[in-house]
C-alpha cells in the first residue's frame, strides 16, 4: 500500500452486506465514489453504492470489472476467498491483505497467531479425522466443536460433553476440519477494534462490552461497565500486537473473554469492522467505517474520540414477527420518540429469525442514562437481553 487516494477516487469493497453498506456510506460522505462486488442483486451495500458488480467472489470477469472501476479495494466479509484478494492485490492496493484475511478465516491459524503474539486463547485441538476425535485429551471436555472455517453468529458450532458427544458433533458438522475448544467459564465478553495503516500508526476504539444470546451479538455497551481498566489495557495492547504481527493494514476486531478468575483470553478476530463497533457511528467523532476509508485511501489516522456513552442493540429478524409468528412491523415511531435513539436499518427485504436486519444505538451524556433509554427501547420493541 502506498500513495494517497483523495476524495473523487473510487473505492471498492468485496461483499455487499451491512458492513459494506456502512463503509460505502462513510466513503460517500467524504466524496468518494464506491463500487461493490456481490452476487446478490439486492445486497444492502450494492443498493447504495455507485456501482454494483453483480458476480461471484471468484468470477474473473467480475474481479476485472471491479479493478477497472476502483483505485483501491477492501473487504467487508472474511469469507471472501483469499485467492480473490490475491488477484486484486496484484493490481490494486488491497487492504487488508490476503495473508491476514487467510489467517482470520481459519480458527486454527488464528489461534496459532494469538500464540505467536503471546496472547492467551482457549485450550484447543485440531480435529480433522474421527481418530483425532477419539483420541482427544479429556482436559478439553466439556468443549465446543467449531468448524475451522465459515462459522459465524454461533453457526458451525456444537457442544460436546464427552468423547461420544464429540464424535457425534464432528459427524453432525459434516466431518470437516474443526477446532475443539475447552468450554470456558465466561464472566464477560468484550471486543477491541483497532485501525493500523501502512506507516505502522495504530489507533483504537474504547473497549466494547458485549452480550451474546444464542451465539449472536445482542447488546454492546461502551464504556464497558464491568471490565477493569487494567484488563481493558491488556486487551487493547494485545489487539495492537496481533495487528502488527500480521503486517495488518485496515480495521481489525479482536473478541476476548474475561474468565471468572479475571484472566483475559482471545476468542477470535475479524479482518474488518465489526458489529460491536457500530455504536462508533453515533457515539464517536470518527466511526470504524471512517477509519476503514482512511486506511484504504492512505489518509492520516487520528485516534477516534467517544463523545457520548452508548448502548447498541441488534435488531434481528425475530422482531418482525409476533410471538404467534404473525408478520408485523416493529414500532419504530415508538422508539424514535425516545431521546438519543439512532435507528439503522440495512434495507433487507426479507426478515428471517436470527437475521441481522439493523441495529439501534442509544447515545446519552452518561452510561446509566444510555442504559435507561435502551431498556425502554427493548421494552417497546420486545427485545431480549436487557
Ligand atoms: P462466531 O464466529 O459464531 O462469533 P465464536 O467463537 O465467537 O463464534 O462463538 C460465539 C459465542 O459462543 C461466543 O461469543 C461465546 O458467547 C460462546 N463461546 C465461544 N467459545 C466459547 C468457549 N470456548 N467457552 C465458552 N463459551 C464460548
Ligand atoms: Mg464471535
Short mmCIF file of C-alpha atoms and ligand atoms in Angstrom, two decimals:
data_model
loop_
_atom_site.label_atom_id
_atom_site.label_comp_id
_atom_site.label_asym_id
_atom_site.label_seq_id
_atom_site.Cartn_x
_atom_site.Cartn_y
_atom_site.Cartn_z
CA UNK A 1 0.00 0.00 0.00
CA UNK A 2 1.43 3.31 -0.94
CA UNK A 3 0.17 6.62 -2.17
CA UNK A 4 -2.80 8.62 -1.11
CA UNK A 5 -6.21 8.44 -2.77
CA UNK A 6 -8.12 11.65 -2.35
CA UNK A 7 -11.91 12.11 -2.44
CA UNK A 8 -13.15 11.78 -6.01
CA UNK A 9 -11.39 8.41 -6.39
CA UNK A 10 -13.44 5.21 -6.44
CA UNK A 11 -13.10 2.78 -3.54
CA UNK A 12 -14.27 -0.82 -3.88
CA UNK A 13 -15.49 -3.38 -1.42
CA UNK A 14 -15.73 -7.15 -1.68
CA UNK A 15 -19.08 -8.17 -0.19
CA UNK A 16 -22.41 -6.41 -0.16
CA UNK A 17 -23.67 -6.93 3.40
CA UNK A 18 -24.45 -4.31 6.02
CA UNK A 19 -20.77 -3.74 6.82
CA UNK A 20 -20.14 -2.92 3.17
CA UNK A 21 -23.18 -0.65 3.17
CA UNK A 22 -21.88 1.38 6.11
CA UNK A 23 -18.39 1.54 4.55
CA UNK A 24 -19.96 2.85 1.33
CA UNK A 25 -21.99 5.43 3.23
CA UNK A 26 -18.92 6.66 5.07
CA UNK A 27 -16.83 6.81 1.86
CA UNK A 28 -19.60 8.68 0.04
CA UNK A 29 -19.90 11.22 2.85
CA UNK A 30 -16.22 12.04 2.22
CA UNK A 31 -16.76 12.43 -1.52
CA UNK A 32 -15.52 9.08 -2.80
CA UNK A 33 -17.21 7.05 -5.47
CA UNK A 34 -17.89 3.47 -4.45
CA UNK A 35 -18.22 0.04 -6.03
CA UNK A 36 -19.40 -3.24 -4.50
CA UNK A 37 -18.89 -6.78 -5.74
CA UNK A 38 -21.60 -9.16 -4.54
CA UNK A 39 -23.66 -11.81 -6.36
CA UNK A 40 -26.94 -10.75 -4.72
CA UNK A 41 -28.88 -8.17 -6.83
CA UNK A 42 -30.48 -6.75 -3.68
CA UNK A 43 -27.45 -6.73 -1.39
CA UNK A 44 -27.54 -3.96 1.27
CA UNK A 45 -24.29 -2.39 0.02
CA UNK A 46 -24.91 -2.97 -3.67
CA UNK A 47 -28.12 -0.95 -3.41
CA UNK A 48 -26.37 2.19 -2.10
CA UNK A 49 -23.05 2.04 -3.99
CA UNK A 50 -22.43 3.98 -7.21
CA UNK A 51 -21.54 0.73 -8.98
CA UNK A 52 -22.63 -2.80 -8.23
CA UNK A 53 -20.67 -5.59 -9.88
CA UNK A 54 -23.05 -8.49 -9.59
CA UNK A 55 -20.75 -11.52 -9.68
CA UNK A 56 -19.39 -14.34 -7.55
CA UNK A 57 -16.29 -13.59 -5.50
CA UNK A 58 -14.14 -15.81 -7.73
CA UNK A 59 -15.61 -14.70 -11.07
CA UNK A 60 -12.64 -13.44 -13.11
CA UNK A 61 -14.68 -11.03 -15.18
CA UNK A 62 -16.33 -9.61 -12.09
CA UNK A 63 -12.97 -9.10 -10.37
CA UNK A 64 -11.61 -7.46 -13.53
CA UNK A 65 -14.59 -5.09 -13.64
CA UNK A 66 -14.12 -4.16 -10.00
CA UNK A 67 -10.42 -3.45 -10.57
CA UNK A 68 -11.21 -1.37 -13.63
CA UNK A 69 -13.56 0.81 -11.60
CA UNK A 70 -11.58 1.09 -8.37
CA UNK A 71 -8.37 2.70 -7.24
CA UNK A 72 -8.24 0.53 -4.07
CA UNK A 73 -10.26 -2.34 -2.65
CA UNK A 74 -11.26 -3.52 0.82
CA UNK A 75 -13.38 -6.37 2.15
CA UNK A 76 -16.36 -6.45 4.45
CA UNK A 77 -16.68 -10.18 4.74
CA UNK A 78 -13.95 -12.52 5.96
CA UNK A 79 -15.10 -15.41 3.84
CA UNK A 80 -14.15 -13.72 0.59
CA UNK A 81 -11.81 -16.37 -0.85
CA UNK A 82 -8.21 -15.35 -0.16
CA UNK A 83 -7.36 -16.19 -3.80
CA UNK A 84 -9.70 -13.39 -4.95
CA UNK A 85 -7.83 -10.96 -2.71
CA UNK A 86 -4.51 -12.22 -4.12
CA UNK A 87 -5.77 -11.45 -7.64
CA UNK A 88 -6.98 -7.99 -6.61
CA UNK A 89 -3.84 -7.29 -4.57
CA UNK A 90 -1.62 -7.95 -7.59
CA UNK A 91 -3.17 -5.00 -9.42
CA UNK A 92 -4.61 -2.61 -6.86
CA UNK A 93 -3.88 -1.54 -3.29
CA UNK A 94 -5.95 -4.01 -1.25
CA UNK A 95 -6.43 -3.67 2.50
CA UNK A 96 -6.48 -5.85 4.48
CA UNK A 97 -4.13 -8.12 2.53
CA UNK A 98 -4.88 -11.71 1.54
CA UNK A 99 -2.38 -13.17 4.05
CA UNK A 100 -4.07 -11.60 7.06
CA UNK A 101 -7.57 -12.44 5.83
CA UNK A 102 -6.50 -16.05 5.33
CA UNK A 103 -5.41 -16.27 8.96
CA UNK A 104 -8.70 -14.79 10.19
CA UNK A 105 -10.68 -17.23 8.02
CA UNK A 106 -9.33 -20.26 9.81
CA UNK A 107 -9.74 -20.79 13.55
CA UNK A 108 -6.63 -22.97 13.77
CA UNK A 109 -4.39 -20.39 12.02
CA UNK A 110 -5.99 -17.66 14.10
CA UNK A 111 -5.16 -19.40 17.36
CA UNK A 112 -1.60 -20.07 16.18
CA UNK A 113 -1.28 -16.33 15.51
CA UNK A 114 -2.55 -15.50 19.02
CA UNK A 115 0.07 -17.84 20.48
CA UNK A 116 2.81 -16.31 18.35
CA UNK A 117 1.89 -12.95 19.87
CA UNK A 118 1.82 -14.46 23.38
CA UNK A 119 -1.89 -13.69 23.67
CA UNK A 120 -3.66 -16.45 25.66
CA UNK A 121 -6.52 -18.33 23.94
CA UNK A 122 -8.73 -21.29 24.91
CA UNK A 123 -7.03 -24.72 25.20
CA UNK A 124 -7.88 -26.44 21.93
CA UNK A 125 -7.09 -29.21 19.44
CA UNK A 126 -7.49 -29.54 15.70
CA UNK A 127 -9.92 -32.34 14.75
CA UNK A 128 -9.69 -33.44 11.13
CA UNK A 129 -10.42 -37.17 11.46
CA UNK A 130 -12.62 -39.42 13.56
CA UNK A 131 -9.44 -40.94 15.03
CA UNK A 132 -8.40 -37.50 16.30
CA UNK A 133 -11.85 -37.05 17.81
CA UNK A 134 -11.49 -40.40 19.62
CA UNK A 135 -8.02 -39.61 20.94
CA UNK A 136 -8.61 -36.09 22.20
CA UNK A 137 -7.33 -35.12 25.64
CA UNK A 138 -10.11 -35.34 28.28
CA UNK A 139 -8.82 -31.98 29.54
CA UNK A 140 -10.61 -30.32 26.60
CA UNK A 141 -14.04 -31.66 27.59
CA UNK A 142 -16.69 -30.47 28.02
CA UNK A 143 -15.90 -28.40 24.97
CA UNK A 144 -17.28 -26.66 21.92
CA UNK A 145 -16.52 -28.09 18.49
CA UNK A 146 -16.29 -25.32 15.86
CA UNK A 147 -15.76 -25.70 12.13
CA UNK A 148 -12.32 -24.28 11.33
CA UNK A 149 -13.80 -22.18 8.54
CA UNK A 150 -17.04 -20.40 7.60
CA UNK A 151 -18.67 -20.21 11.04
CA UNK A 152 -20.50 -17.05 12.14
CA UNK A 153 -23.17 -15.97 14.63
CA UNK A 154 -22.78 -19.25 16.51
CA UNK A 155 -23.37 -21.30 13.34
CA UNK A 156 -20.94 -24.17 12.70
CA UNK A 157 -20.61 -24.95 16.42
CA UNK A 158 -21.83 -27.86 18.54
CA UNK A 159 -21.28 -28.54 22.23
CA UNK A 160 -19.53 -31.78 23.19
CA UNK A 161 -19.93 -33.04 26.75
CA UNK A 162 -17.77 -36.17 26.41
CA UNK A 163 -15.87 -38.28 23.88
CA UNK A 164 -19.00 -39.89 22.43
CA UNK A 165 -20.61 -36.45 22.12
CA UNK A 166 -17.50 -35.13 20.39
CA UNK A 167 -17.60 -37.82 17.71
CA UNK A 168 -21.30 -37.19 17.13
CA UNK A 169 -20.63 -33.44 16.95
CA UNK A 170 -17.88 -33.89 14.35
CA UNK A 171 -20.18 -36.02 12.17
CA UNK A 172 -23.04 -33.52 12.66
CA UNK A 173 -20.79 -30.70 11.42
CA UNK A 174 -20.16 -32.65 8.20
CA UNK A 175 -16.77 -34.27 9.07
CA UNK A 176 -14.96 -31.06 8.03
CA UNK A 177 -11.79 -29.76 9.74
CA UNK A 178 -12.77 -28.45 13.16
CA UNK A 179 -11.25 -26.95 16.28
CA UNK A 180 -12.32 -28.33 19.65
CA UNK A 181 -12.16 -25.67 22.36
CA UNK A 182 -12.48 -26.25 26.05
CA UNK A 183 -15.69 -24.65 27.34
CA UNK A 184 -14.50 -21.76 29.50
CA UNK A 185 -16.28 -20.09 32.44
CA UNK A 186 -17.08 -16.72 30.82
CA UNK A 187 -17.55 -13.79 33.14
CA UNK A 188 -17.78 -11.15 30.40
CA UNK A 189 -17.24 -10.83 26.68
CA UNK A 190 -15.53 -7.86 25.14
CA UNK A 191 -14.00 -6.72 21.86
CA UNK A 192 -11.38 -4.25 20.72
CA UNK A 193 -11.37 -2.57 17.33
CA UNK A 194 -8.16 -1.04 16.07
CA UNK A 195 -7.04 0.52 12.82
CA UNK A 196 -3.49 0.32 11.52
CA UNK A 197 -2.00 1.99 8.47
CA UNK A 198 0.98 1.17 6.28
CA UNK A 199 3.16 3.58 8.31
CA UNK A 200 2.51 1.46 11.42
CA UNK A 201 0.30 4.06 13.04
CA UNK A 202 -2.22 2.25 15.26
CA UNK A 203 -5.35 3.77 16.83
CA UNK A 204 -8.11 2.05 18.79
CA UNK A 205 -11.69 2.48 19.90
CA UNK A 206 -12.63 2.08 23.56
CA UNK A 207 -13.23 -1.48 24.76
CA UNK A 208 -16.71 -2.76 23.96
CA UNK A 209 -18.59 -4.99 26.40
CA UNK A 210 -20.76 -7.47 24.51
CA UNK A 211 -23.67 -9.69 25.41
CA UNK A 212 -24.43 -12.62 23.10
CA UNK A 213 -27.68 -14.54 23.05
CA UNK A 214 -27.68 -17.95 21.32
CA UNK A 215 -24.25 -17.15 19.84
CA UNK A 216 -25.40 -13.86 18.22
CA UNK A 217 -24.39 -10.42 19.45
CA UNK A 218 -27.34 -8.80 21.18
CA UNK A 219 -26.10 -5.80 23.19
CA UNK A 220 -22.88 -3.72 23.17
CA UNK A 221 -22.12 -1.24 25.94
CA UNK A 222 -19.40 1.42 25.71
CA UNK A 223 -17.83 2.36 28.03
CA UNK A 224 -17.63 -1.25 29.22
CA UNK A 225 -19.20 -1.10 32.70
CA UNK A 226 -17.81 -4.34 34.14
CA UNK A 227 -14.26 -4.62 32.78
CA UNK A 228 -11.39 -3.36 34.99
CA UNK A 229 -9.15 -0.69 33.47
CA UNK A 230 -6.10 -2.99 33.59
CA UNK A 231 -7.96 -5.72 31.65
CA UNK A 232 -9.02 -3.13 29.08
CA UNK A 233 -5.43 -2.01 28.70
CA UNK A 234 -4.28 -5.61 28.21
CA UNK A 235 -6.94 -6.20 25.53
CA UNK A 236 -6.02 -3.05 23.59
CA UNK A 237 -2.35 -3.92 23.82
CA UNK A 238 -2.96 -7.50 22.62
CA UNK A 239 -5.05 -6.32 19.64
CA UNK A 240 -2.25 -3.96 18.58
CA UNK A 241 0.38 -6.72 18.84
CA UNK A 242 -1.78 -9.08 16.78
CA UNK A 243 -2.30 -6.47 14.04
CA UNK A 244 1.43 -5.67 13.88
CA UNK A 245 2.40 -9.36 13.79
CA UNK A 246 0.34 -9.77 10.59
CA UNK A 247 1.53 -6.51 9.00
CA UNK A 248 -2.15 -5.68 9.02
CA UNK A 249 -3.49 -2.60 7.24
CA UNK A 250 -7.13 -1.72 7.85
CA UNK A 251 -9.68 -2.15 10.64
CA UNK A 252 -9.35 -5.26 12.80
CA UNK A 253 -11.59 -6.51 15.61
CA UNK A 254 -10.42 -8.97 18.27
CA UNK A 255 -13.02 -10.64 20.51
CA UNK A 256 -12.00 -11.59 24.04
CA UNK A 257 -13.42 -13.43 27.03
CA UNK A 258 -12.87 -12.37 30.62
CA UNK A 259 -12.99 -15.56 32.68
CA UNK A 260 -14.37 -15.99 36.19
CA UNK A 261 -10.82 -15.68 37.59
CA UNK A 262 -10.42 -12.30 35.84
CA UNK A 263 -7.98 -13.54 33.20
CA UNK A 264 -8.22 -12.41 29.59
CA UNK A 265 -8.45 -14.88 26.68
CA UNK A 266 -8.62 -14.05 22.96
CA UNK A 267 -11.55 -15.72 21.20
CA UNK A 268 -11.45 -14.83 17.50
CA UNK A 269 -10.79 -11.91 15.20
CA UNK A 270 -12.41 -10.29 12.19
CA UNK A 271 -10.40 -8.59 9.43
CA UNK A 272 -12.93 -5.79 9.04
CA UNK A 273 -15.22 -3.51 11.01
CA UNK A 274 -17.36 -5.44 13.49
CA UNK A 275 -20.94 -5.48 14.69
CA UNK A 276 -19.74 -4.47 18.17
CA UNK A 277 -18.30 -1.26 16.67
CA UNK A 278 -21.48 0.06 15.09
CA UNK A 279 -22.03 2.41 18.04
CA UNK A 280 -19.00 4.38 16.80
CA UNK A 281 -21.12 5.89 14.00
CA UNK A 282 -23.22 7.81 16.50
CA UNK A 283 -21.09 7.94 19.66
CA UNK A 284 -17.59 8.74 18.33
CA UNK A 285 -16.18 11.59 16.26
CA UNK A 286 -14.81 9.02 13.78
CA UNK A 287 -16.55 5.71 13.13
CA UNK A 288 -14.94 2.34 12.43
CA UNK A 289 -16.05 2.80 8.80
CA UNK A 290 -14.40 6.23 8.60
CA UNK A 291 -11.17 4.59 9.71
CA UNK A 292 -11.61 1.81 7.14
CA UNK A 293 -11.85 4.52 4.46
CA UNK A 294 -8.78 6.31 5.80
CA UNK A 295 -6.60 3.18 5.98
CA UNK A 296 -7.67 2.14 2.49
CA UNK A 297 -7.10 5.59 0.99
CA UNK A 298 -3.79 6.15 2.81
CA UNK A 299 -5.19 9.19 4.66
CA UNK A 300 -3.89 10.16 8.12
CA UNK A 301 -5.08 8.04 11.03
CA UNK A 302 -6.32 10.03 14.01
CA UNK A 303 -7.42 8.44 17.29
CA UNK A 304 -11.22 8.35 17.49
CA UNK A 305 -12.83 10.03 20.49
CA UNK A 306 -16.03 8.78 22.06
CA UNK A 307 -18.19 11.82 22.78
CA UNK A 308 -21.30 10.04 24.13
CA UNK A 309 -21.94 6.96 26.21
CA UNK A 310 -23.59 4.30 24.06
CA UNK A 311 -25.68 1.15 24.18
CA UNK A 312 -26.13 -0.65 20.86
CA UNK A 313 -28.97 -3.11 20.37
CA UNK A 314 -29.01 -5.52 17.45
CA UNK A 315 -32.29 -5.77 15.55
CA UNK A 316 -32.76 -9.37 14.43
CA UNK A 317 -35.48 -10.62 12.10
CA UNK A 318 -37.33 -12.11 15.09
CA UNK A 319 -38.68 -8.60 15.78
CA UNK A 320 -40.68 -8.73 12.55
CA UNK A 321 -42.89 -11.50 13.99
CA UNK A 322 -45.32 -11.67 16.88
CA UNK A 323 -44.96 -14.46 19.43
CA UNK A 324 -47.63 -16.26 17.40
CA UNK A 325 -45.43 -15.97 14.25
CA UNK A 326 -47.60 -13.37 12.51
CA UNK A 327 -45.63 -10.82 10.44
CA UNK A 328 -45.53 -7.31 11.88
CA UNK A 329 -43.62 -4.03 11.58
CA UNK A 330 -41.70 -3.11 14.74
CA UNK A 331 -42.87 0.09 16.45
CA UNK A 332 -40.20 2.43 15.02
CA UNK A 333 -42.13 5.59 15.78
CA UNK A 334 -42.46 4.44 19.39
CA UNK A 335 -38.70 4.08 19.88
CA UNK A 336 -37.78 7.17 17.86
CA UNK A 337 -39.83 9.18 20.35
CA UNK A 338 -37.15 8.40 22.98
CA UNK A 339 -34.09 10.70 23.34
CA UNK A 340 -30.76 9.78 21.73
CA UNK A 341 -32.09 6.90 19.63
CA UNK A 342 -30.31 6.31 16.27
CA UNK A 343 -32.02 3.73 14.08
CA UNK A 344 -30.02 1.92 11.37
CA UNK A 345 -31.82 -0.50 9.05
CA UNK A 346 -29.91 -2.34 6.36
CA UNK A 347 -32.55 -2.44 3.63
CA UNK A 348 -33.03 -6.22 3.71
CA UNK A 349 -36.38 -7.14 2.20
CA UNK A 350 -37.00 -10.43 3.97
CA UNK A 351 -36.93 -10.70 7.73
CA UNK A 352 -35.89 -14.13 8.98
CA UNK A 353 -35.38 -15.18 12.56
CA UNK A 354 -31.76 -14.64 13.59
CA UNK A 355 -31.02 -12.47 10.52
CA UNK A 356 -29.36 -9.13 11.25
CA UNK A 357 -31.82 -6.55 9.89
CA UNK A 358 -30.41 -3.46 11.58
CA UNK A 359 -29.19 -2.02 14.85
CA UNK A 360 -30.07 0.83 17.09
CA UNK A 361 -27.68 2.93 19.14
CA UNK A 362 -28.75 4.92 22.17
CA UNK A 363 -26.40 7.81 22.96
CA UNK A 364 -26.52 9.80 26.19
CA UNK A 365 -24.42 12.00 28.44
CA UNK A 366 -23.54 9.03 30.66
CA UNK A 367 -23.75 5.25 30.70
CA UNK A 368 -26.64 4.97 33.15
CA UNK A 369 -28.83 7.31 31.09
CA UNK A 370 -27.98 5.41 27.91
CA UNK A 371 -28.90 2.13 29.61
CA UNK A 372 -32.16 3.55 30.98
CA UNK A 373 -33.29 4.56 27.47
CA UNK A 374 -32.02 1.27 25.99
CA UNK A 375 -34.23 -0.60 28.48
CA UNK A 376 -37.23 1.44 27.34
CA UNK A 377 -36.38 0.68 23.71
CA UNK A 378 -36.09 -3.02 24.49
CA UNK A 379 -39.44 -2.98 26.21
CA UNK A 380 -41.20 -1.16 23.37
CA UNK A 381 -39.75 -3.46 20.71
CA UNK A 382 -39.90 -6.67 22.73
CA UNK A 383 -36.11 -7.18 22.60
CA UNK A 384 -34.38 -9.72 24.86
CA UNK A 385 -31.15 -9.19 26.81
CA UNK A 386 -31.81 -6.13 28.98
P1 LIG B 1 -18.82 -16.86 15.93
O1 LIG B 1 -17.86 -16.91 14.80
O2 LIG B 1 -20.10 -17.55 15.63
O3 LIG B 1 -18.98 -15.50 16.53
P2 LIG B 1 -17.46 -17.54 18.44
O4 LIG B 1 -16.28 -18.43 18.51
O5 LIG B 1 -17.23 -16.10 18.70
O6 LIG B 1 -18.14 -17.79 17.04
O7 LIG B 1 -18.54 -18.09 19.46
C1 LIG B 1 -19.80 -17.48 19.63
C2 LIG B 1 -20.13 -17.33 21.10
O8 LIG B 1 -20.13 -18.63 21.76
C3 LIG B 1 -19.10 -16.53 21.88
O9 LIG B 1 -19.33 -15.14 21.74
C4 LIG B 1 -19.34 -17.05 23.30
O10 LIG B 1 -20.51 -16.49 23.85
C5 LIG B 1 -19.59 -18.54 23.08
N1 LIG B 1 -18.32 -19.29 23.14
C6 LIG B 1 -17.47 -19.50 22.11
N2 LIG B 1 -16.37 -20.19 22.50
C7 LIG B 1 -16.53 -20.46 23.80
C8 LIG B 1 -15.72 -21.18 24.79
N3 LIG B 1 -14.55 -21.75 24.46
N4 LIG B 1 -16.21 -21.27 26.06
C9 LIG B 1 -17.40 -20.70 26.39
N5 LIG B 1 -18.19 -20.03 25.51
C10 LIG B 1 -17.77 -19.90 24.23
MG1 LIG B 2 -17.61 -14.35 17.63
#
